[in-house]
CSV table of C-alpha atoms and ligand atoms in Angstrom, one decimal:
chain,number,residue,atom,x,y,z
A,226,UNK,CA,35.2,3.3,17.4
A,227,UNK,CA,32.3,1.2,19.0
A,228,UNK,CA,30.0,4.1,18.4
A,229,UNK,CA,30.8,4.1,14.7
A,230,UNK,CA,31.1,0.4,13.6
A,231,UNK,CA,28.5,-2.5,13.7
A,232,UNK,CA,25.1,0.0,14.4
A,233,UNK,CA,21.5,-0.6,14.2
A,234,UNK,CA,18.7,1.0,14.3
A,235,UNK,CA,15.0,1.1,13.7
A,236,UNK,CA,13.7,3.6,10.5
A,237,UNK,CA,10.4,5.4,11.1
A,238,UNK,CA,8.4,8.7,11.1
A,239,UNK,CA,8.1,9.6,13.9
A,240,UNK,CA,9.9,6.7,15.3
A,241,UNK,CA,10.9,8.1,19.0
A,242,UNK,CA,7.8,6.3,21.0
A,243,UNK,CA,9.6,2.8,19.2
A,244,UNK,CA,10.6,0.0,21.8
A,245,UNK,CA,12.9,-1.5,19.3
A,246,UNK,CA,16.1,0.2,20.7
A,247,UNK,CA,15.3,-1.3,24.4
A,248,UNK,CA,14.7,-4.8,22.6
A,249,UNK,CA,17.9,-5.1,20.6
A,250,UNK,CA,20.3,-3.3,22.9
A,251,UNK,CA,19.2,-6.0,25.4
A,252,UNK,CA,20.2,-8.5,23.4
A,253,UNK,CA,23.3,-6.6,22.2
A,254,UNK,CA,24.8,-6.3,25.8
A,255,UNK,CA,23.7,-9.9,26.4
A,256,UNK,CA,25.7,-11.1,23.5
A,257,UNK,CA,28.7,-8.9,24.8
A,258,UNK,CA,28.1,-6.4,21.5
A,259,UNK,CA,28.3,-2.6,21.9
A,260,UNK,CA,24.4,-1.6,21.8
A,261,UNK,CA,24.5,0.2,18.9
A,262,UNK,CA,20.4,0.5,18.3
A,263,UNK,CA,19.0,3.6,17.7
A,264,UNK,CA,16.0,5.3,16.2
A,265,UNK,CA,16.6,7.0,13.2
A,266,UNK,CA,14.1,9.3,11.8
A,267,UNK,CA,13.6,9.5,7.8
A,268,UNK,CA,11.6,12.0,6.6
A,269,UNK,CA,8.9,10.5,4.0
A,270,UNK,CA,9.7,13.2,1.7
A,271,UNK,CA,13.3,12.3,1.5
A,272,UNK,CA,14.6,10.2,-1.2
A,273,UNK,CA,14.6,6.3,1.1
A,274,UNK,CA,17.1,4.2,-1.0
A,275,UNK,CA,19.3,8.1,-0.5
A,276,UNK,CA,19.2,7.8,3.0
A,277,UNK,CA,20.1,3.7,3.7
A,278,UNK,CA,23.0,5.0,1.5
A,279,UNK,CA,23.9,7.4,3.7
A,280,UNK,CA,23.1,5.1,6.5
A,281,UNK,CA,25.6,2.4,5.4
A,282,UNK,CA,28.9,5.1,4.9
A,283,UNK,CA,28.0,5.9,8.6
A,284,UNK,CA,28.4,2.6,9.4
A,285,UNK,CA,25.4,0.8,9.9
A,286,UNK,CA,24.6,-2.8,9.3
A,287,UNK,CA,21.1,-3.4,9.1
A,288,UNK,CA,17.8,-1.5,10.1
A,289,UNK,CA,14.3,-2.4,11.2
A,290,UNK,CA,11.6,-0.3,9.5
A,291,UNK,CA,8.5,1.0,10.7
A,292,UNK,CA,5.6,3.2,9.7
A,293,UNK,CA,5.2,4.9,6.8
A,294,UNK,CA,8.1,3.4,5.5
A,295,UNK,CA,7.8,-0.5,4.7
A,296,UNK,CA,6.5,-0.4,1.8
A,297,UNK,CA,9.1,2.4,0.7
A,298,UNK,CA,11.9,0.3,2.2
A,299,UNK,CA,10.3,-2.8,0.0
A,300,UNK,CA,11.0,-0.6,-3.3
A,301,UNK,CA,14.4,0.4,-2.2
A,302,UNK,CA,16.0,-3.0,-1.6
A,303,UNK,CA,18.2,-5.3,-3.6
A,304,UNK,CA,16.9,-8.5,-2.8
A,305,UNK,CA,13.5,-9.7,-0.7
A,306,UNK,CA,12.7,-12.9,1.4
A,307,UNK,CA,9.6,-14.3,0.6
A,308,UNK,CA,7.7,-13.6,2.9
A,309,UNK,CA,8.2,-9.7,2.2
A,310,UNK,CA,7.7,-10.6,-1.5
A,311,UNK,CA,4.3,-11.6,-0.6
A,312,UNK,CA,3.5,-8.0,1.4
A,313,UNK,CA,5.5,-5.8,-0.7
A,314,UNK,CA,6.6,-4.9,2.8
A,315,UNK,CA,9.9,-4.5,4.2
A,316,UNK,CA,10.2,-4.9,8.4
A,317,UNK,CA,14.1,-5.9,8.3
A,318,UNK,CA,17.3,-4.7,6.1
A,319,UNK,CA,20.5,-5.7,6.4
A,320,UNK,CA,23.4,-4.0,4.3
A,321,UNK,CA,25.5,-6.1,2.8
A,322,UNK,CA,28.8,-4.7,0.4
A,323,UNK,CA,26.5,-2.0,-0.9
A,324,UNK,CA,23.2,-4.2,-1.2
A,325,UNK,CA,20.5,-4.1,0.3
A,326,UNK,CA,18.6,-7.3,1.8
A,327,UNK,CA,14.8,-6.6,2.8
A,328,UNK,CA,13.0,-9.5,5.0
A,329,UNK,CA,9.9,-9.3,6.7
A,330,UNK,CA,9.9,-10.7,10.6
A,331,UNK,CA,6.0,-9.6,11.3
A,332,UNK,CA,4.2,-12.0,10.4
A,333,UNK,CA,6.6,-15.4,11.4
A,334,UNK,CA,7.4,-13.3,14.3
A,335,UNK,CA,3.5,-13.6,15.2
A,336,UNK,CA,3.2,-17.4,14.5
A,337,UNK,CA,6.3,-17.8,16.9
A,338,UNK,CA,4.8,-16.1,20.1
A,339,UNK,CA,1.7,-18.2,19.3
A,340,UNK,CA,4.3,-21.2,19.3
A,341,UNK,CA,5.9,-19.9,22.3
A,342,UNK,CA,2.4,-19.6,24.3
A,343,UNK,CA,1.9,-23.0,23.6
A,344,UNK,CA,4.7,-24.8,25.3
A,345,UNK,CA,2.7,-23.5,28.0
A,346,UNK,CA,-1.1,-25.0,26.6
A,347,UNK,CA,-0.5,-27.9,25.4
A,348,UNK,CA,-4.7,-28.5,24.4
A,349,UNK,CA,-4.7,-25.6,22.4
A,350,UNK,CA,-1.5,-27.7,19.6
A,351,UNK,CA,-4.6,-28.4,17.7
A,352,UNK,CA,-5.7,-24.6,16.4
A,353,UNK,CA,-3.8,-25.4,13.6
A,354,UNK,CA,-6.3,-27.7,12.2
A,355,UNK,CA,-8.9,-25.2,13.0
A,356,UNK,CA,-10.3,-22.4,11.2
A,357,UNK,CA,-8.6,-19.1,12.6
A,358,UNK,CA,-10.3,-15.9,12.5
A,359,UNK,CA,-8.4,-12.4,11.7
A,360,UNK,CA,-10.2,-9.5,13.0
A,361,UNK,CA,-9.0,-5.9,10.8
A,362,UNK,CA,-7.4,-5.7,7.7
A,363,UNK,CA,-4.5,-2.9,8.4
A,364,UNK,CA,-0.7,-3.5,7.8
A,365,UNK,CA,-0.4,-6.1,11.1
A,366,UNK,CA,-2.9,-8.1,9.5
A,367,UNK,CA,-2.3,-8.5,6.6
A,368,UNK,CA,1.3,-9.8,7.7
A,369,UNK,CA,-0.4,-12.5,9.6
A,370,UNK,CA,-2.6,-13.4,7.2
A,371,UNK,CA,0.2,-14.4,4.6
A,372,UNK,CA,2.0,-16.0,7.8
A,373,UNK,CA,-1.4,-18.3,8.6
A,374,UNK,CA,-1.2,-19.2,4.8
A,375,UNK,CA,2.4,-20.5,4.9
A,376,UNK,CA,1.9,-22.6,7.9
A,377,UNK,CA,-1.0,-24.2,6.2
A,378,UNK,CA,-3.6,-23.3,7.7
A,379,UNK,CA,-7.2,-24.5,5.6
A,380,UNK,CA,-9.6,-21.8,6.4
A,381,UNK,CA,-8.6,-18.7,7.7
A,382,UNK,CA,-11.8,-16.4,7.9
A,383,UNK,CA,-11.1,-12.4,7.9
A,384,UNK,CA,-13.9,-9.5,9.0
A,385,UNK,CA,-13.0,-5.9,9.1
A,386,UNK,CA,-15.4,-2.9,9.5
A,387,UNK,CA,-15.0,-1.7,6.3
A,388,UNK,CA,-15.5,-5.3,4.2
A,389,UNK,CA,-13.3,-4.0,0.7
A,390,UNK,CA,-10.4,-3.4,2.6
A,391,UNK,CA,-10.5,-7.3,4.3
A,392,UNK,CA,-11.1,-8.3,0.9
A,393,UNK,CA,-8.2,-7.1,-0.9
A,394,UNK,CA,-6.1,-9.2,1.5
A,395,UNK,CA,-8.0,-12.7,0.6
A,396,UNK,CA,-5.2,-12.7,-2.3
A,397,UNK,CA,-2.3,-13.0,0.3
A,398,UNK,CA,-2.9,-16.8,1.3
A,399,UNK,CA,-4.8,-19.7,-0.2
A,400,UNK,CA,-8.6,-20.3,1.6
A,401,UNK,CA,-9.2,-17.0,2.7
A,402,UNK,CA,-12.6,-16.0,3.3
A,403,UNK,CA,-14.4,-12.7,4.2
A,404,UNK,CA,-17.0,-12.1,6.1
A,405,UNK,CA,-19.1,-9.2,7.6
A,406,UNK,CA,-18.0,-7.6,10.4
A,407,UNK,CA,-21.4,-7.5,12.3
A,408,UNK,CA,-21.3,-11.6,11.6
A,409,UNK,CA,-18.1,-12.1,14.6
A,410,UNK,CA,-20.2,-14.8,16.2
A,411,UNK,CA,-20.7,-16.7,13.3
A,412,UNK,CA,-16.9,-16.5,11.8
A,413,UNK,CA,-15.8,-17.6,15.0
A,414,UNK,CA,-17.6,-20.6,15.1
A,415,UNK,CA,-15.4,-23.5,15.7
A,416,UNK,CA,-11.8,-21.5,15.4
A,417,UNK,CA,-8.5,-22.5,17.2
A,418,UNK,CA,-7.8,-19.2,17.0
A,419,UNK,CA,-8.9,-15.8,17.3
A,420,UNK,CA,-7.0,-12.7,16.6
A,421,UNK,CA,-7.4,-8.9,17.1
A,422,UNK,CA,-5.6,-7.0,14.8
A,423,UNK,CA,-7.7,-3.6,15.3
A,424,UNK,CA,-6.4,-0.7,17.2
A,425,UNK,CA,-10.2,-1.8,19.4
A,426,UNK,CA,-9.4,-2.2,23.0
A,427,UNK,CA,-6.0,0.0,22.8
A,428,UNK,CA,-5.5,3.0,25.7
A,429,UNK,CA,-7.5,5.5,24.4
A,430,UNK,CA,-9.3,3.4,21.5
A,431,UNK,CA,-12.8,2.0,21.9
A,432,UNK,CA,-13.6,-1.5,23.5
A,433,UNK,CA,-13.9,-4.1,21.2
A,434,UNK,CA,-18.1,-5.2,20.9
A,435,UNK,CA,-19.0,-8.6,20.9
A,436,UNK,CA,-16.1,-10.1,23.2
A,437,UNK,CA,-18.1,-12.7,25.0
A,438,UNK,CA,-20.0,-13.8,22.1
A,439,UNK,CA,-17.1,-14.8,19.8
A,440,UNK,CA,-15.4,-16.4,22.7
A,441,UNK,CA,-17.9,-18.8,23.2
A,442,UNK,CA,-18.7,-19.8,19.5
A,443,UNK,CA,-14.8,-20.4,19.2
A,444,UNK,CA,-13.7,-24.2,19.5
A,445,UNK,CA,-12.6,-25.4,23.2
A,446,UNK,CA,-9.4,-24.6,24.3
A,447,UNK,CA,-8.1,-22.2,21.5
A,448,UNK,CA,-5.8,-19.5,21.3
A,449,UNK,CA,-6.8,-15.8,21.5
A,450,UNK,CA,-4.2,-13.1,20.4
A,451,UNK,CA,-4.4,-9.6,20.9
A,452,UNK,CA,-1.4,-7.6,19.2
A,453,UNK,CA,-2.2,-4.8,21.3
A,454,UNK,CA,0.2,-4.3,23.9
A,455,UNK,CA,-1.0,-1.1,25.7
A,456,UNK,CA,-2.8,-2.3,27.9
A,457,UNK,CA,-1.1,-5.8,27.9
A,458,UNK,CA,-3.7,-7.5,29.2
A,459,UNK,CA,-7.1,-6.4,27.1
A,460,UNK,CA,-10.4,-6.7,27.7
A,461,UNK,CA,-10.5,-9.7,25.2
A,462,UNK,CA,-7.3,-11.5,27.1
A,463,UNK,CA,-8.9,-11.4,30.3
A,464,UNK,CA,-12.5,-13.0,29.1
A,465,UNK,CA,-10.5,-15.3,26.6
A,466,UNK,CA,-8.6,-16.6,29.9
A,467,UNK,CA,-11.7,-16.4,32.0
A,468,UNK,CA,-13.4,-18.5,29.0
A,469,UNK,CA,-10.6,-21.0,29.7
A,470,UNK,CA,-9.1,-20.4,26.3
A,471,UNK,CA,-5.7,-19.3,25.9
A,472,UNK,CA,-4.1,-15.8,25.8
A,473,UNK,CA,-1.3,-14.5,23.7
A,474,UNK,CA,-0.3,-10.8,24.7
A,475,UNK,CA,0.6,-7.9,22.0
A,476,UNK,CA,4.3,-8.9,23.0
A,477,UNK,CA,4.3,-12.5,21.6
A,478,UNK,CA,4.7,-10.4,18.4
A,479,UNK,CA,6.4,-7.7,19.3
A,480,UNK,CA,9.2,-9.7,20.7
A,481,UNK,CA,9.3,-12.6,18.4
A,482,UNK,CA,9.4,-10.0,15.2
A,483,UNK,CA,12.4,-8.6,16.8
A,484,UNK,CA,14.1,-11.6,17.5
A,485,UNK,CA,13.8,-13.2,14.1
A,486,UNK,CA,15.4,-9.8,12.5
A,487,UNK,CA,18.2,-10.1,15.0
A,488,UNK,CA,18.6,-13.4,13.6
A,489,UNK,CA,19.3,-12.5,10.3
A,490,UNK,CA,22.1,-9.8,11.0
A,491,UNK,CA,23.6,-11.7,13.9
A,492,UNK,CA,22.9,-16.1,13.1
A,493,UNK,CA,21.7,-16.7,16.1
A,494,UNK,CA,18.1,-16.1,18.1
A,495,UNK,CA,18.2,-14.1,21.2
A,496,UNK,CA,16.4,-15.3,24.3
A,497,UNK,CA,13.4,-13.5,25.3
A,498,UNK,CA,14.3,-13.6,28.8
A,499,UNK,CA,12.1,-12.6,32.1
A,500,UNK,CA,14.5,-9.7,32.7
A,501,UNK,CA,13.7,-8.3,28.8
A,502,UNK,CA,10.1,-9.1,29.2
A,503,UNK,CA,9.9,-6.9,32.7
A,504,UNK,CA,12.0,-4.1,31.2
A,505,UNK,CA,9.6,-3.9,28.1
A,506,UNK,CA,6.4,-3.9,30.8
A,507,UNK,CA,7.9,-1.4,32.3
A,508,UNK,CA,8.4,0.8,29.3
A,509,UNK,CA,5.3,0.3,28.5
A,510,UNK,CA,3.6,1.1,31.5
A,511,UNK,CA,5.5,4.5,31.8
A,512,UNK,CA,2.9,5.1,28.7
B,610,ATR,P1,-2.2,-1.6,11.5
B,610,ATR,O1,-1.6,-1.2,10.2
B,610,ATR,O2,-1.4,-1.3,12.7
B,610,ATR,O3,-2.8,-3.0,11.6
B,610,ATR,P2,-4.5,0.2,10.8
B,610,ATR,O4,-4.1,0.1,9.4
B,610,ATR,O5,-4.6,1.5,11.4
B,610,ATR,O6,-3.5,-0.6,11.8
B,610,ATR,O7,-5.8,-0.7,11.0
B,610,ATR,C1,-6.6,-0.5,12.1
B,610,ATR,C2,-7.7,-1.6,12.1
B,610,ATR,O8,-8.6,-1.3,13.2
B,610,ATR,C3,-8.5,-1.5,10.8
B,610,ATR,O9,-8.9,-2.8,10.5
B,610,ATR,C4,-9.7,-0.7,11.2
B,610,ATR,O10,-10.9,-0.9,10.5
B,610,ATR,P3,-11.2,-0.1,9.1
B,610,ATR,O11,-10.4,-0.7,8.1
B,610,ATR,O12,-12.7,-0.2,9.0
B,610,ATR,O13,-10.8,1.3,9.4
B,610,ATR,C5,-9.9,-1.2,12.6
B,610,ATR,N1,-10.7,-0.2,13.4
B,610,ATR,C6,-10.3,0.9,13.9
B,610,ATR,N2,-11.3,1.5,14.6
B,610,ATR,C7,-12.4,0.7,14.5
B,610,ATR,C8,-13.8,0.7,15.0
B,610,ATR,N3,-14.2,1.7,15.8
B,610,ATR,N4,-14.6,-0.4,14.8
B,610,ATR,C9,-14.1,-1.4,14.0
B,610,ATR,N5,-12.9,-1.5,13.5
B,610,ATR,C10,-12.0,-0.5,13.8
């Protein structure tokens, strides 16, 4: 019956690359619960609200959703958190007597692995009353950008390489300003914190221009996120470090998104443990 009862599993299109089952069945074993995570493909021509339907009389209990289908999943649920109110993006379901629940972990899950990085530099505590610049203005930033605006955050400054799309995000958070993208140097003048949200500097992807530039107009000691994680450590990690700021890898995010949704169906938030970290690393390395 263990097969059946109490599953998981993370909706996407394709959704096979995802590292969400390794994640969650980690914690799943650790918490002596069958792992029950799996990646379940939804066609985006099927009917979504159809298919959690489905979904639930097979037994499942909540889902993670990836890309296409957020935005779908946002439309098909009962009841929203905030924070996925504010995206019209759905990253976490749970099904609850025939309702569905939508949350939205990215974002929080972002601001946590910055918390989590700075147990470990304690000089950069004060980004928060810094400016922060957001580089891109896809779906991942956009989720940060709301999260920056609920921890309070005065100024958060936003370039992208096509300007409209950065712009249509200043409405996601209070103080939110745009600026060009061939101004980095500039926006970064003075920041706590820096982060890439751009596929630039991925395997595969160009480098990301201007690296050394922006790193030393940012204030001293500040935090530089990359939410790439292939390759973990980037380009723009390895000057930020070399800079003697302070890096957060692709799976501050990653890991911390996860957690918060395994939260929500379960109470309680996992540990992200050495031996997760290492599995993940080496997951990701395999390519
Ligand atoms: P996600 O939803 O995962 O954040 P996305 O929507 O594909 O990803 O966004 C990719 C980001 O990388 C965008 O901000 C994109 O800029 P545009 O909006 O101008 O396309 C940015 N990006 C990709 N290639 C780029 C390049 N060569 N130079 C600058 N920015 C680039």
């Amino acid at each position: 019956m263990s097969e059946t009862r109490d599953r998981l599993a993370i909706i996407g299109w394709p959704v096979g690359h995802s590292r969400s089952p390794l994640i969650h069945n980690h914690w799943l074993a650790a918490a002596g619960r069958a792992p029950n995570y799996v990646a379940h493909p939804i066609d985006p021509n099927d009917d979504f609200r159809a298919a959690l339907e489905g979904m639930a009389a097979e037994g499942f209990i909540g889902a993670n959703v990836t890309i296409p289908h957020k935005e779908a999943a946002f439309a098909a649920m009962d009841e929203v958190s905030v924070a996925a109110q504010s995206l019209g993006a759905v990253n976490t379901i749970s099904f609850k007597q025939g309702r569905f629940m939508g949350a939205n972990t990215d974002g929080d899950g972002f601001l946590l692995g910055l918390e989590t990085a700075m147990d470990q530099a304690v000089s950069a505590a004060g980004w928060r009353g810094r400016p922060a610049l957001v580089l891109g203005a896809g779906g991942a930033a956009r989720a940060i950008i709301a999260a920056l605006g609920r921890a309070g955050i005065g100024d958060i400054r936003l370039t992208n390489r096509t300007r409209k799309k950065a712009e249509a995000l200043t409405a996601l958070a209070d103080n939110v300003s745009v600026g060009d993208w061939g101004a980095r140097q500039q926006l970064a003048e003075g920041c706590g914190l820096l982060v890439n949200t751009t596929s630039l500097g991925m395997t595969g992807q160009p480098p990301l221009d201007g690296v050394s530039a922006m790193l030393a107009s940012l204030g001293d000691g500040a935090l530089v996120a990359d939410i790439v994680y292939a390759p973990l450590e980037t380009d723009l990690l390895r000057a930020a470090r070399a800079a003697r700021h302070h890096a957060v890898d692709g799976l501050g995010m990653l890991l911390n998104q996860a957690a918060l949704s395994f939260e929500i169906w379960f109470g309680a938030r996992p540990e992200i443990d050495a031996t997760l970290r290492a599995a993940l690393i080496a997951d990701i390395e395999k390519g």
